[in-house]
CSV table of C-alpha atoms (C1' of nucleotides) in Angstrom, one decimal:
chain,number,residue,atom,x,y,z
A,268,UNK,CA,-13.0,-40.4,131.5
A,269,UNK,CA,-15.5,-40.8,134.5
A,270,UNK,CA,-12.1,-40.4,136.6
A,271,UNK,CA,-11.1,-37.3,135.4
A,272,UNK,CA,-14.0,-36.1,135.3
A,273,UNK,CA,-15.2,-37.1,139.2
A,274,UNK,CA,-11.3,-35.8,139.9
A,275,UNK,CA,-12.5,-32.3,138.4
A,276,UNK,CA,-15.6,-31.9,139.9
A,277,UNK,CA,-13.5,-32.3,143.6
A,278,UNK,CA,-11.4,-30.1,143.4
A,279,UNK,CA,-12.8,-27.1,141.5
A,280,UNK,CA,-16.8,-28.2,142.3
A,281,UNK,CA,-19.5,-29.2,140.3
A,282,UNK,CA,-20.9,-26.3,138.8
A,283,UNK,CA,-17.6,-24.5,138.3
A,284,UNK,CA,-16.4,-27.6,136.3
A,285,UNK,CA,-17.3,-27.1,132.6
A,286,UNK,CA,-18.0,-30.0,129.8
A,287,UNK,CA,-14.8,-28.1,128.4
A,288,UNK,CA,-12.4,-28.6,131.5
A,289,UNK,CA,-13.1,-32.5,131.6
A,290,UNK,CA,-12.8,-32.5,127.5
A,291,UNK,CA,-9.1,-30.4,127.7
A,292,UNK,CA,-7.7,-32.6,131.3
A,293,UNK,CA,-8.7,-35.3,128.4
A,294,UNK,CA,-6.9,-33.9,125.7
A,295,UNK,CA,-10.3,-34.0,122.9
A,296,UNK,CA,-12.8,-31.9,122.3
A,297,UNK,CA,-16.1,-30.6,123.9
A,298,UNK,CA,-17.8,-32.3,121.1
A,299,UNK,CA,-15.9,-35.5,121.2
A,300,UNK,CA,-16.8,-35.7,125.0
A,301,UNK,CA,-20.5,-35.5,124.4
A,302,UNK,CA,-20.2,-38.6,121.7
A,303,UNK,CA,-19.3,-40.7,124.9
A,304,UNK,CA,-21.7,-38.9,127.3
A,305,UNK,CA,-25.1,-37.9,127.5
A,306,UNK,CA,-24.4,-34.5,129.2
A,307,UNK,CA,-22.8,-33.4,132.4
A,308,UNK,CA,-25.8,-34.9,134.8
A,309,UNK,CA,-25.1,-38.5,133.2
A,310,UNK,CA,-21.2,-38.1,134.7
A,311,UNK,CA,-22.4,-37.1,138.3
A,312,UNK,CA,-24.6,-40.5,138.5
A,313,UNK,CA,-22.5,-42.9,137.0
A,314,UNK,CA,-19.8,-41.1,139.7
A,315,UNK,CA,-22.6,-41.2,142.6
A,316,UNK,CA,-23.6,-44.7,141.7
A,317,UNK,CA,-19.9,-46.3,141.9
A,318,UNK,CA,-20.2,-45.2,145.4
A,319,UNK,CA,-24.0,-45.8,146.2
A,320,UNK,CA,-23.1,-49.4,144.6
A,321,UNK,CA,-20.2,-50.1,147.2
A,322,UNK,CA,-21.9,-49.0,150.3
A,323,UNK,CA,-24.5,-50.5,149.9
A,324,UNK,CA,-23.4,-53.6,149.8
A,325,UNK,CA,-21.3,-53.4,152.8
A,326,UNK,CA,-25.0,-52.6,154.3
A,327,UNK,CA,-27.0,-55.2,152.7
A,328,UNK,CA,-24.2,-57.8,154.3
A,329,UNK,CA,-24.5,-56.3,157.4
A,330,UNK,CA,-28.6,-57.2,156.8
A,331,UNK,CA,-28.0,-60.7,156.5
A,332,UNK,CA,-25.2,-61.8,158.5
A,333,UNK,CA,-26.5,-64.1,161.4
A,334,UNK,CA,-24.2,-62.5,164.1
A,335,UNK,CA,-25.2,-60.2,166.9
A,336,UNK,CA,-25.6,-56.2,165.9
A,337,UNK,CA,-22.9,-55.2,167.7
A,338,UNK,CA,-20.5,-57.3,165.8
A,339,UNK,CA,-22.7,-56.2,162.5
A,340,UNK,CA,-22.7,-52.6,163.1
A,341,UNK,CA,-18.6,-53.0,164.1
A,342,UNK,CA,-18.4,-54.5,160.7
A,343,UNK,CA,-20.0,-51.8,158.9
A,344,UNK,CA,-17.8,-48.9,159.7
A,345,UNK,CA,-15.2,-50.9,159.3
A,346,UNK,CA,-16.2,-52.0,155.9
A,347,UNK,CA,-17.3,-48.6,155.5
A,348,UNK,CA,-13.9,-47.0,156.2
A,349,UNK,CA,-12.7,-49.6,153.7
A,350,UNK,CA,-14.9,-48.4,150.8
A,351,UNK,CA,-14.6,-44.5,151.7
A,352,UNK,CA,-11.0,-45.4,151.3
A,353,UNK,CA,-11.0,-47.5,148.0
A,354,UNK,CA,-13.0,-45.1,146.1
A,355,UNK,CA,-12.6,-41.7,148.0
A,356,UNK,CA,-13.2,-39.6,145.0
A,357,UNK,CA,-16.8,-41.2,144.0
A,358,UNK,CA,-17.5,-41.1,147.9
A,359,UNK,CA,-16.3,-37.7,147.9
A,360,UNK,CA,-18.6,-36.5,144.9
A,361,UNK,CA,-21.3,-38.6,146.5
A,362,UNK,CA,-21.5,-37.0,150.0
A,363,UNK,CA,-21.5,-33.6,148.6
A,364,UNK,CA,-24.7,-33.9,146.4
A,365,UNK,CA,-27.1,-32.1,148.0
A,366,UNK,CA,-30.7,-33.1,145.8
A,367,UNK,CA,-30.8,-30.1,143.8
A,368,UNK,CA,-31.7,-31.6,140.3
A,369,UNK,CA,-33.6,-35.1,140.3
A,370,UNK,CA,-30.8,-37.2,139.7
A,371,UNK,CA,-29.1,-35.5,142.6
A,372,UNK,CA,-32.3,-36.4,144.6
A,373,UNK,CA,-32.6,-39.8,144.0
A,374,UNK,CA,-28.8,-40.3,145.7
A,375,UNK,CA,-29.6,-38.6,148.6
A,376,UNK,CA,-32.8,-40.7,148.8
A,377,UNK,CA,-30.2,-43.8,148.6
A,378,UNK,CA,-28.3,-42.1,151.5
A,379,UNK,CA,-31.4,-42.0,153.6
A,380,UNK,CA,-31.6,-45.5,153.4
A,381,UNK,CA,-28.7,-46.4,154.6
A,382,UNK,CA,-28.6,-43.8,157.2
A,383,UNK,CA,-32.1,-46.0,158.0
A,384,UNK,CA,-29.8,-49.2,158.2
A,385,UNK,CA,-27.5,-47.6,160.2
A,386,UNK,CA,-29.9,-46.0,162.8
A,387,UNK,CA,-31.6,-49.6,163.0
A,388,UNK,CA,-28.6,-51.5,163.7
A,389,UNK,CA,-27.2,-49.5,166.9
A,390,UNK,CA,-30.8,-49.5,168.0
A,391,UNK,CA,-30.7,-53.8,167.7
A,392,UNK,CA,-27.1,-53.3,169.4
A,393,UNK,CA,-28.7,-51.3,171.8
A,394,UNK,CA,-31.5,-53.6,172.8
A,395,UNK,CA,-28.5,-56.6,172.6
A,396,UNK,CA,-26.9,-54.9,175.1
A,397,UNK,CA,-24.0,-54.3,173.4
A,398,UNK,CA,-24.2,-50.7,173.0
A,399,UNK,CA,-24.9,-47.8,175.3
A,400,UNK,CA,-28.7,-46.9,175.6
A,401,UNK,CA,-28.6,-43.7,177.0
A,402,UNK,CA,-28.0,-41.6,173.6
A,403,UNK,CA,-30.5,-41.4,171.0
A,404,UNK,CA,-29.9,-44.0,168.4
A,405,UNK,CA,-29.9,-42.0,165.4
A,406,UNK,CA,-27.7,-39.2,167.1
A,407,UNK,CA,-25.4,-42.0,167.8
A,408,UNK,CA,-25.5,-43.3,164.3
A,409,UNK,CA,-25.0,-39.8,162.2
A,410,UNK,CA,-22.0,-38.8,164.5
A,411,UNK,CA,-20.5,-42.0,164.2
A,412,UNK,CA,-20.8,-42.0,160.5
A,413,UNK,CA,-19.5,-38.2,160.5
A,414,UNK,CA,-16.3,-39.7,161.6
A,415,UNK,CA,-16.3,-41.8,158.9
A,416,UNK,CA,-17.3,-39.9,156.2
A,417,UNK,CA,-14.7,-36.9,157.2
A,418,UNK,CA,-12.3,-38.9,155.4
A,419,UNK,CA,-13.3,-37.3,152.4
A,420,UNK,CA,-11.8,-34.2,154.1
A,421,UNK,CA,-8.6,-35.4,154.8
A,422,UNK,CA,-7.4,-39.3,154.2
A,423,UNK,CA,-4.2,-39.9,151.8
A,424,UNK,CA,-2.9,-42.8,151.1
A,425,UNK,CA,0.2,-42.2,153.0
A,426,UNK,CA,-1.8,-41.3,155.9
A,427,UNK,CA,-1.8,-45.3,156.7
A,428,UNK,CA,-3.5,-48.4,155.1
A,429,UNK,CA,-7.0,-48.1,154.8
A,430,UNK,CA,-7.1,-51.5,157.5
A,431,UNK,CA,-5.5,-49.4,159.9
A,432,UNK,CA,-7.5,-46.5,159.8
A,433,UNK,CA,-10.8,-48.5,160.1
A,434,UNK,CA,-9.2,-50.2,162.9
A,435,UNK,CA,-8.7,-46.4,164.7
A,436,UNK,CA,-12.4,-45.7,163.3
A,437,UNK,CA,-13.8,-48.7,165.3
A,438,UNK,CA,-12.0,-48.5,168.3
A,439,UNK,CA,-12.1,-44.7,168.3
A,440,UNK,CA,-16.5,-45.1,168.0
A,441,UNK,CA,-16.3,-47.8,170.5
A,442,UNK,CA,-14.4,-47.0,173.2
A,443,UNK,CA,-13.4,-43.5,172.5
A,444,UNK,CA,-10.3,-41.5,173.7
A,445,UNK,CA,-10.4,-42.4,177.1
A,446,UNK,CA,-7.6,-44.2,178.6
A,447,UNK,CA,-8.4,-47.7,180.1
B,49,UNK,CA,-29.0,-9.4,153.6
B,50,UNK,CA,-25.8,-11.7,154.6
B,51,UNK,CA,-28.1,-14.4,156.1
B,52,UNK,CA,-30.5,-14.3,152.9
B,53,UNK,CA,-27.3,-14.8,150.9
B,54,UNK,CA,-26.1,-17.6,153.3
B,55,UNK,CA,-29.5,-19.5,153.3
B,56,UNK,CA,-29.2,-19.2,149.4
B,57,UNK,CA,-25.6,-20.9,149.3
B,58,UNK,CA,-26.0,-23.5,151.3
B,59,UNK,CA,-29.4,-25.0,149.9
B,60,UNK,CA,-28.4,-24.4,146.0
B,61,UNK,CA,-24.6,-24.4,146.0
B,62,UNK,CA,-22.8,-21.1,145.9
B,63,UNK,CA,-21.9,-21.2,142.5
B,64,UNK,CA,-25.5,-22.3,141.7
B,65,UNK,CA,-26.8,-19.6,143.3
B,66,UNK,CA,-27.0,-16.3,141.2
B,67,UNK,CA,-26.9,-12.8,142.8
B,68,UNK,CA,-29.9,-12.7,141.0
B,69,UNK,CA,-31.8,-15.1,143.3
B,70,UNK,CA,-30.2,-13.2,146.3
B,71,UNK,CA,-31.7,-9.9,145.2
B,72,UNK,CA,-34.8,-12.0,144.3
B,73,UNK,CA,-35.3,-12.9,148.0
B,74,UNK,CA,-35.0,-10.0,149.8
B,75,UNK,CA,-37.3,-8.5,147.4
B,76,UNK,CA,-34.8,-5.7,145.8
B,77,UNK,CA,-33.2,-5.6,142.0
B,78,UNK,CA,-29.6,-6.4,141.7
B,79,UNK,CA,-28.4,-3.1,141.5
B,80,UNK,CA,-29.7,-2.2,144.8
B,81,UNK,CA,-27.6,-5.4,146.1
B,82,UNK,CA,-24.5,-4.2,144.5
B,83,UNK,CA,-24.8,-0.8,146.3
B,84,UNK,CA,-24.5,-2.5,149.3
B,85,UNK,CA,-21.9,-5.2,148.7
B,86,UNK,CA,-19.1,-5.0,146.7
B,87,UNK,CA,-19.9,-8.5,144.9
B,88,UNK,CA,-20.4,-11.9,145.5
B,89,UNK,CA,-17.4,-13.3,147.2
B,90,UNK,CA,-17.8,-10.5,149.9
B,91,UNK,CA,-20.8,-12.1,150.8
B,92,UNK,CA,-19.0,-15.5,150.7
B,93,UNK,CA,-16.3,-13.8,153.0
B,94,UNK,CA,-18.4,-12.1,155.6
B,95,UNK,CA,-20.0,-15.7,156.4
B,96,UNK,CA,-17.3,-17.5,156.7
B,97,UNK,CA,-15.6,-14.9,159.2
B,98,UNK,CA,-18.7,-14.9,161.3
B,99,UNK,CA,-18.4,-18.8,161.8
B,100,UNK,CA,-14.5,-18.3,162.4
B,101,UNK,CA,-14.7,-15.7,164.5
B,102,UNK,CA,-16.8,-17.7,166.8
B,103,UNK,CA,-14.7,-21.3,166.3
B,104,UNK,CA,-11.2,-19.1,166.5
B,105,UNK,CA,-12.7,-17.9,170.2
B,106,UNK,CA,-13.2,-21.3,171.1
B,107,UNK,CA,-9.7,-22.4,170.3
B,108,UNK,CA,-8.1,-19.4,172.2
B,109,UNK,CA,-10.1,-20.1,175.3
B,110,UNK,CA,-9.1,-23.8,174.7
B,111,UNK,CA,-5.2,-22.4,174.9
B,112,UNK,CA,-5.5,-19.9,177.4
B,113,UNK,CA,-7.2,-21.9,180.2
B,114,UNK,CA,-4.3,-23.2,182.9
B,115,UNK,CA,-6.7,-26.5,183.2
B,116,UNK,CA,-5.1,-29.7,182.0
B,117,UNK,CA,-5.5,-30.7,178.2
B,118,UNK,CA,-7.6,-33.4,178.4
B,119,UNK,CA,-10.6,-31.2,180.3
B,120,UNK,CA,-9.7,-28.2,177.6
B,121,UNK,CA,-9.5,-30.7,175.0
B,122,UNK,CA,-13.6,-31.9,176.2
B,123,UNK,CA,-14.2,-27.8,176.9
B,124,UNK,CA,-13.0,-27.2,173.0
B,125,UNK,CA,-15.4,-29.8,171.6
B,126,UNK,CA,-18.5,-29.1,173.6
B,127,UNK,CA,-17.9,-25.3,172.8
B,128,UNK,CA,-17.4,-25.9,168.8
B,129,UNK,CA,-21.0,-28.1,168.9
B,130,UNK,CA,-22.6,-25.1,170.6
B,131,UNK,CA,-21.0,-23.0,167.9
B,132,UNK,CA,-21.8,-25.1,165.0
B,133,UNK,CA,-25.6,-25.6,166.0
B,134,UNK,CA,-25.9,-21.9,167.1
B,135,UNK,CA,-24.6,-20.7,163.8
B,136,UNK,CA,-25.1,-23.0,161.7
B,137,UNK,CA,-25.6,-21.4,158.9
B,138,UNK,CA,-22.5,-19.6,158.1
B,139,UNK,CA,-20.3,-22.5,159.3
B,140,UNK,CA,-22.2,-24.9,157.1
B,141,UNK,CA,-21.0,-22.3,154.1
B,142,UNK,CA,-17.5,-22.4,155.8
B,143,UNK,CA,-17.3,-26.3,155.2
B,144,UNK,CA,-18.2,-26.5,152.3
B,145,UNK,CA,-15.3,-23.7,151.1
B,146,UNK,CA,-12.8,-25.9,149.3
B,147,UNK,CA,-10.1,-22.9,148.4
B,148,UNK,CA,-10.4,-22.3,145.1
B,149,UNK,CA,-10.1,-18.4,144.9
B,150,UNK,CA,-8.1,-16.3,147.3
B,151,UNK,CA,-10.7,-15.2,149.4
B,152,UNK,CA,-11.8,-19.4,150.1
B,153,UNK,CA,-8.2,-20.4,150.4
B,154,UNK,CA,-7.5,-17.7,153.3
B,155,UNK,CA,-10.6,-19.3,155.1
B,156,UNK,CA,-9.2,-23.0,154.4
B,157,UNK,CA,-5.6,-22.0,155.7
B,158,UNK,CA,-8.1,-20.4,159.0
B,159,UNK,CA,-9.3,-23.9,159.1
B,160,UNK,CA,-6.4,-25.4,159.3
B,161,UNK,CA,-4.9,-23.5,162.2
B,162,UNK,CA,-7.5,-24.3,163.9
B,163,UNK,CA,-7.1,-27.7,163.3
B,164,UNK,CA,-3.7,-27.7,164.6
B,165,UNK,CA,-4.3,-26.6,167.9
B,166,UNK,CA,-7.2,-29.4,168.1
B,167,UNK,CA,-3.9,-31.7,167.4
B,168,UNK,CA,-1.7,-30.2,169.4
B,169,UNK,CA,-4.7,-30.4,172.6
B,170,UNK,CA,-4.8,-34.2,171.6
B,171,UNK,CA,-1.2,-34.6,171.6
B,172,UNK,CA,-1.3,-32.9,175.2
B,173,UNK,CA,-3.9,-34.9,176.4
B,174,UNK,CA,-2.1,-37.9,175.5
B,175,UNK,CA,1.2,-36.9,177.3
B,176,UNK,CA,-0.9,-36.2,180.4
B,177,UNK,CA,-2.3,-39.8,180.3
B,178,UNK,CA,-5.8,-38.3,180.1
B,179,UNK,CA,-6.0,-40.2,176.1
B,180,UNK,CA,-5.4,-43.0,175.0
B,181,UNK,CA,-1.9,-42.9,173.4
B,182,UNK,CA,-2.0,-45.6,171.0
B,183,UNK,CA,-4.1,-44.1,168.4
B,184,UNK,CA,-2.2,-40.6,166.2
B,185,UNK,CA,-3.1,-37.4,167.5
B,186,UNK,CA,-3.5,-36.0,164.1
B,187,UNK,CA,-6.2,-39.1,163.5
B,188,UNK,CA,-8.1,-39.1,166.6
B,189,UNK,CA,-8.2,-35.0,166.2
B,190,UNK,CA,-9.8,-34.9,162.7
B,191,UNK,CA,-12.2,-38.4,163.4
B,192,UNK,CA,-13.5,-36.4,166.5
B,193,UNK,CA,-14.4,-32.8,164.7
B,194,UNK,CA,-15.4,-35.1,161.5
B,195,UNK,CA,-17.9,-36.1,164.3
B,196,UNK,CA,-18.3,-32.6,165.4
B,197,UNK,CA,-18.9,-31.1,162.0
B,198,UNK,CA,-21.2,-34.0,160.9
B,199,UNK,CA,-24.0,-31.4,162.4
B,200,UNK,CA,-24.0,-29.6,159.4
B,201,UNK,CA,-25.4,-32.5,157.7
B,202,UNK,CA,-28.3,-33.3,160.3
B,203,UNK,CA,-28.8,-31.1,162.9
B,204,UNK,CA,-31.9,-29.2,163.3
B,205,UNK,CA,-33.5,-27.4,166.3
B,206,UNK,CA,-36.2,-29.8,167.2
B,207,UNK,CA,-33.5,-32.7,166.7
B,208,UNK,CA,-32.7,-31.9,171.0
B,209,UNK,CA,-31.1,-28.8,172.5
B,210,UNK,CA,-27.9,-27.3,171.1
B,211,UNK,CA,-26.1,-28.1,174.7
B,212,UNK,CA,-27.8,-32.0,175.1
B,213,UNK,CA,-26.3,-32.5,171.6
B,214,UNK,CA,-22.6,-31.1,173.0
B,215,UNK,CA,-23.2,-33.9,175.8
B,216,UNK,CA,-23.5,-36.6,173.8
B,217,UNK,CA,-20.8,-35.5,171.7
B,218,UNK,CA,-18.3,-35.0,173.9
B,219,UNK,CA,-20.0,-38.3,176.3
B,220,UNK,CA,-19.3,-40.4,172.4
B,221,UNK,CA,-16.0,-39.0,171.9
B,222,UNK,CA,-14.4,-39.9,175.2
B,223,UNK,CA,-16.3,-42.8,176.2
B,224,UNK,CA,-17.1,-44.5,173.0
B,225,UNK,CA,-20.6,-46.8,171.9
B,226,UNK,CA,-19.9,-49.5,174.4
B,227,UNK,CA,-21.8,-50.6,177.3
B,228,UNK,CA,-19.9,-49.1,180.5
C,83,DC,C1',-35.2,25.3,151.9
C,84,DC,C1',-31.6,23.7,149.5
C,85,DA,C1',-27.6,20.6,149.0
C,86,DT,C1',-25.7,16.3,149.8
C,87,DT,C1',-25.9,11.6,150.4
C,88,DA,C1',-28.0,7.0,150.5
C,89,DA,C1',-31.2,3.7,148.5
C,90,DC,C1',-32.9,2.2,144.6
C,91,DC,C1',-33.9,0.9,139.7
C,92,DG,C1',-33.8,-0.4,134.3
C,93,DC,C1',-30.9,-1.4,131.0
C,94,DC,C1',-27.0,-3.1,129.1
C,95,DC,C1',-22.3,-5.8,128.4
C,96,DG,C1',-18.8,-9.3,127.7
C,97,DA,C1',-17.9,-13.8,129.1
C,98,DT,C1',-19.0,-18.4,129.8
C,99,DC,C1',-21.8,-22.4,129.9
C,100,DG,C1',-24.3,-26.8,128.4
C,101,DG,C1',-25.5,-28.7,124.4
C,102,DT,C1',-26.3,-29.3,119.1
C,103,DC,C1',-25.2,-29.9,114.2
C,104,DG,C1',-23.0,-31.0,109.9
C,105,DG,C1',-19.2,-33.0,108.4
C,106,DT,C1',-14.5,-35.7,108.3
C,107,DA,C1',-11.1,-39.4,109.3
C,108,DA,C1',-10.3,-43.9,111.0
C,109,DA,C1',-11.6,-48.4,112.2
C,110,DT,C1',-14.5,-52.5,111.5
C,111,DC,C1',-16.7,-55.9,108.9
C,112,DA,C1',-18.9,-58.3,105.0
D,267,DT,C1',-12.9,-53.5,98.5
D,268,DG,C1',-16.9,-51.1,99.5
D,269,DA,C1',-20.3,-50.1,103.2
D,270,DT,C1',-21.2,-49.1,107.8
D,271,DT,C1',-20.1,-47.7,112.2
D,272,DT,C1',-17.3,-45.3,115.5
D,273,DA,C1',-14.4,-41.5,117.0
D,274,DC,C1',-13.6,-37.1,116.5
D,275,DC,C1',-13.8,-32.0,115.4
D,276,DG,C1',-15.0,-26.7,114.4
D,277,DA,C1',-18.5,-23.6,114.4
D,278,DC,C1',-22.4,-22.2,116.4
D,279,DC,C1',-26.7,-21.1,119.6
D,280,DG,C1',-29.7,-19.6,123.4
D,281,DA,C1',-29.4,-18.8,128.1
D,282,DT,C1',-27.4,-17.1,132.2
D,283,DC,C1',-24.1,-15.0,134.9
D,284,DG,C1',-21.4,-11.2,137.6
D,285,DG,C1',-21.0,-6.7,137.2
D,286,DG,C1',-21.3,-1.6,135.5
D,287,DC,C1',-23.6,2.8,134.3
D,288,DG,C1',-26.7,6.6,134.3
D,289,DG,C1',-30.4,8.4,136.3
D,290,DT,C1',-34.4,8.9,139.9
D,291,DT,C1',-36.5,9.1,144.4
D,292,DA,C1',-36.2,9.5,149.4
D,293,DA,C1',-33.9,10.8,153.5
D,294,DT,C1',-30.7,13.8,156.0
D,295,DG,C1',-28.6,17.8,157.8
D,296,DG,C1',-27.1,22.7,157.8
DNA sequence: CCATTAACCGCCCGATCGGTCGGTAAATCA
DNA sequence: TGATTTACCGACCGATCGGGCGGTTAATGG
């Protein structure tokens, strides 16, 4: 039911998806939906949260791990990847919430954060050594993770195994296209 | 009028946003806004061809230069990050366009093409030796402008100048995090 | 100065939306 | 078996939306 409903929202958008789309790609009623549901809101955070949920624990590993930044923040995308892959259509809903009701807000807030965590660790990877110093640490970190988070836009699961394409997402924001 | 419209879109959604609120903000009824544009998807389709007017230049000087691919292909990126902070607006509306009515889908297939002959530069550059080879064109071409169009998300004018940004951009894509 | 055009407005319409309510059939449990 | 809960439905409501219509004022040009 969440599924179909997340799967909805994609591809025709949030607003222009009516309680009575999700009920008929269902096969009940409008009515019968709302037993199950509070209302449409309640659908968008249980959706945002699968995907809040996941990331954030591929952060809050990155947190406590012992080893250096560099490997930590190597790790994250990677994980990342792996989780934008796993559950692309929650990701998807997720990263195109843009905090106009309070529900809406509070994921964005959540986003922030780990943006934060990001930032933080290729500014510790910097310091390390392990990392470049000479861009801005937080300009580093949001272009980065807009290469990871364009998967939304375009990964299938016939484009390759999700392994693989955090393995081209890691080298790629490592050691970019440059031949060596 | 357009970039009242625009502004609108982006920060409520353009199906949240009522041609009501447009009229609203430019302090006119909604009659007087109808005289002037035939509805609301004109509006939708003016903005987008102003941000792929300017992107669809880019990629023709990106083709018709007799330079090798790989300094095209690093011309083509720096160029689309001066585009995208310079009219932000309207391609920020143009991202968010997921087809779903004629007017959107003619603007995705617009997209597309350009995406090709992002492809097609990488594929070049490859062949030339200039990029790595062991990573798939089509990959490497949509993580880099997913890095590109990331400043939609995040960039603002105070955030550094529109050509510093393009820099680091193009310095990330080619040369990676890592220490050199 | 008069006719035409452009800019503007108030009022209305049919459609659609999120959500509610009263009630029925089916499952569960004592 | 009888009572209670759960799943389900049709009919309805108030609000909002994109858009249309008829008419008025202001500018323009011969």
């Amino acid at each position: 039911m969440l599924t179909a409903a997340v799967r909805l929202f994609n591809t025709h958008g949030y607003d222009a998806t009516s309680m009575f789309d999700i009920a008929e790609s269902l096969g009940i009623t409008k009515s019968t939906l709302y037993h199950h549901v509070s209302g449409k809101e309640q659908l968008l955070t249980m959706a945002v949260d699968r995907a809040l949920g996941a990331l954030e624990e591929a952060a809050r590993e990155a947190l406590d791990s012992p080893d250096p930044a560099t490997v930590r923040l190597r790790r994250l995308i990677r994980r990342s990847v792996l989780v934008l892959a796993e559950r692309l259509e929650f990701v998807t809903l997720l990263l195109r919430v843009h905090g106009n009701t309070a529900a809406e807000q509070q994921a964005v807030d959540r986003r922030r954060a780990f943006d934060r965590i990001v930032t933080d660790l290729v500014k510790q990877a910097q310091a390390e050594g392990g990392v470049r110093a000479d861009v801005d640490a937080a300009t580093a970190a949001r272009l980065i993770f807009g290469m990871v988070n364009s998967l939304i836009e375009w990964y299938k699961p016939d484009r390759g195994a999700p392994e693989s394409i955090a393995d081209t997402v890691s080298d790629l924001a490592f050691d970019g296209l440059r031949t060596h």
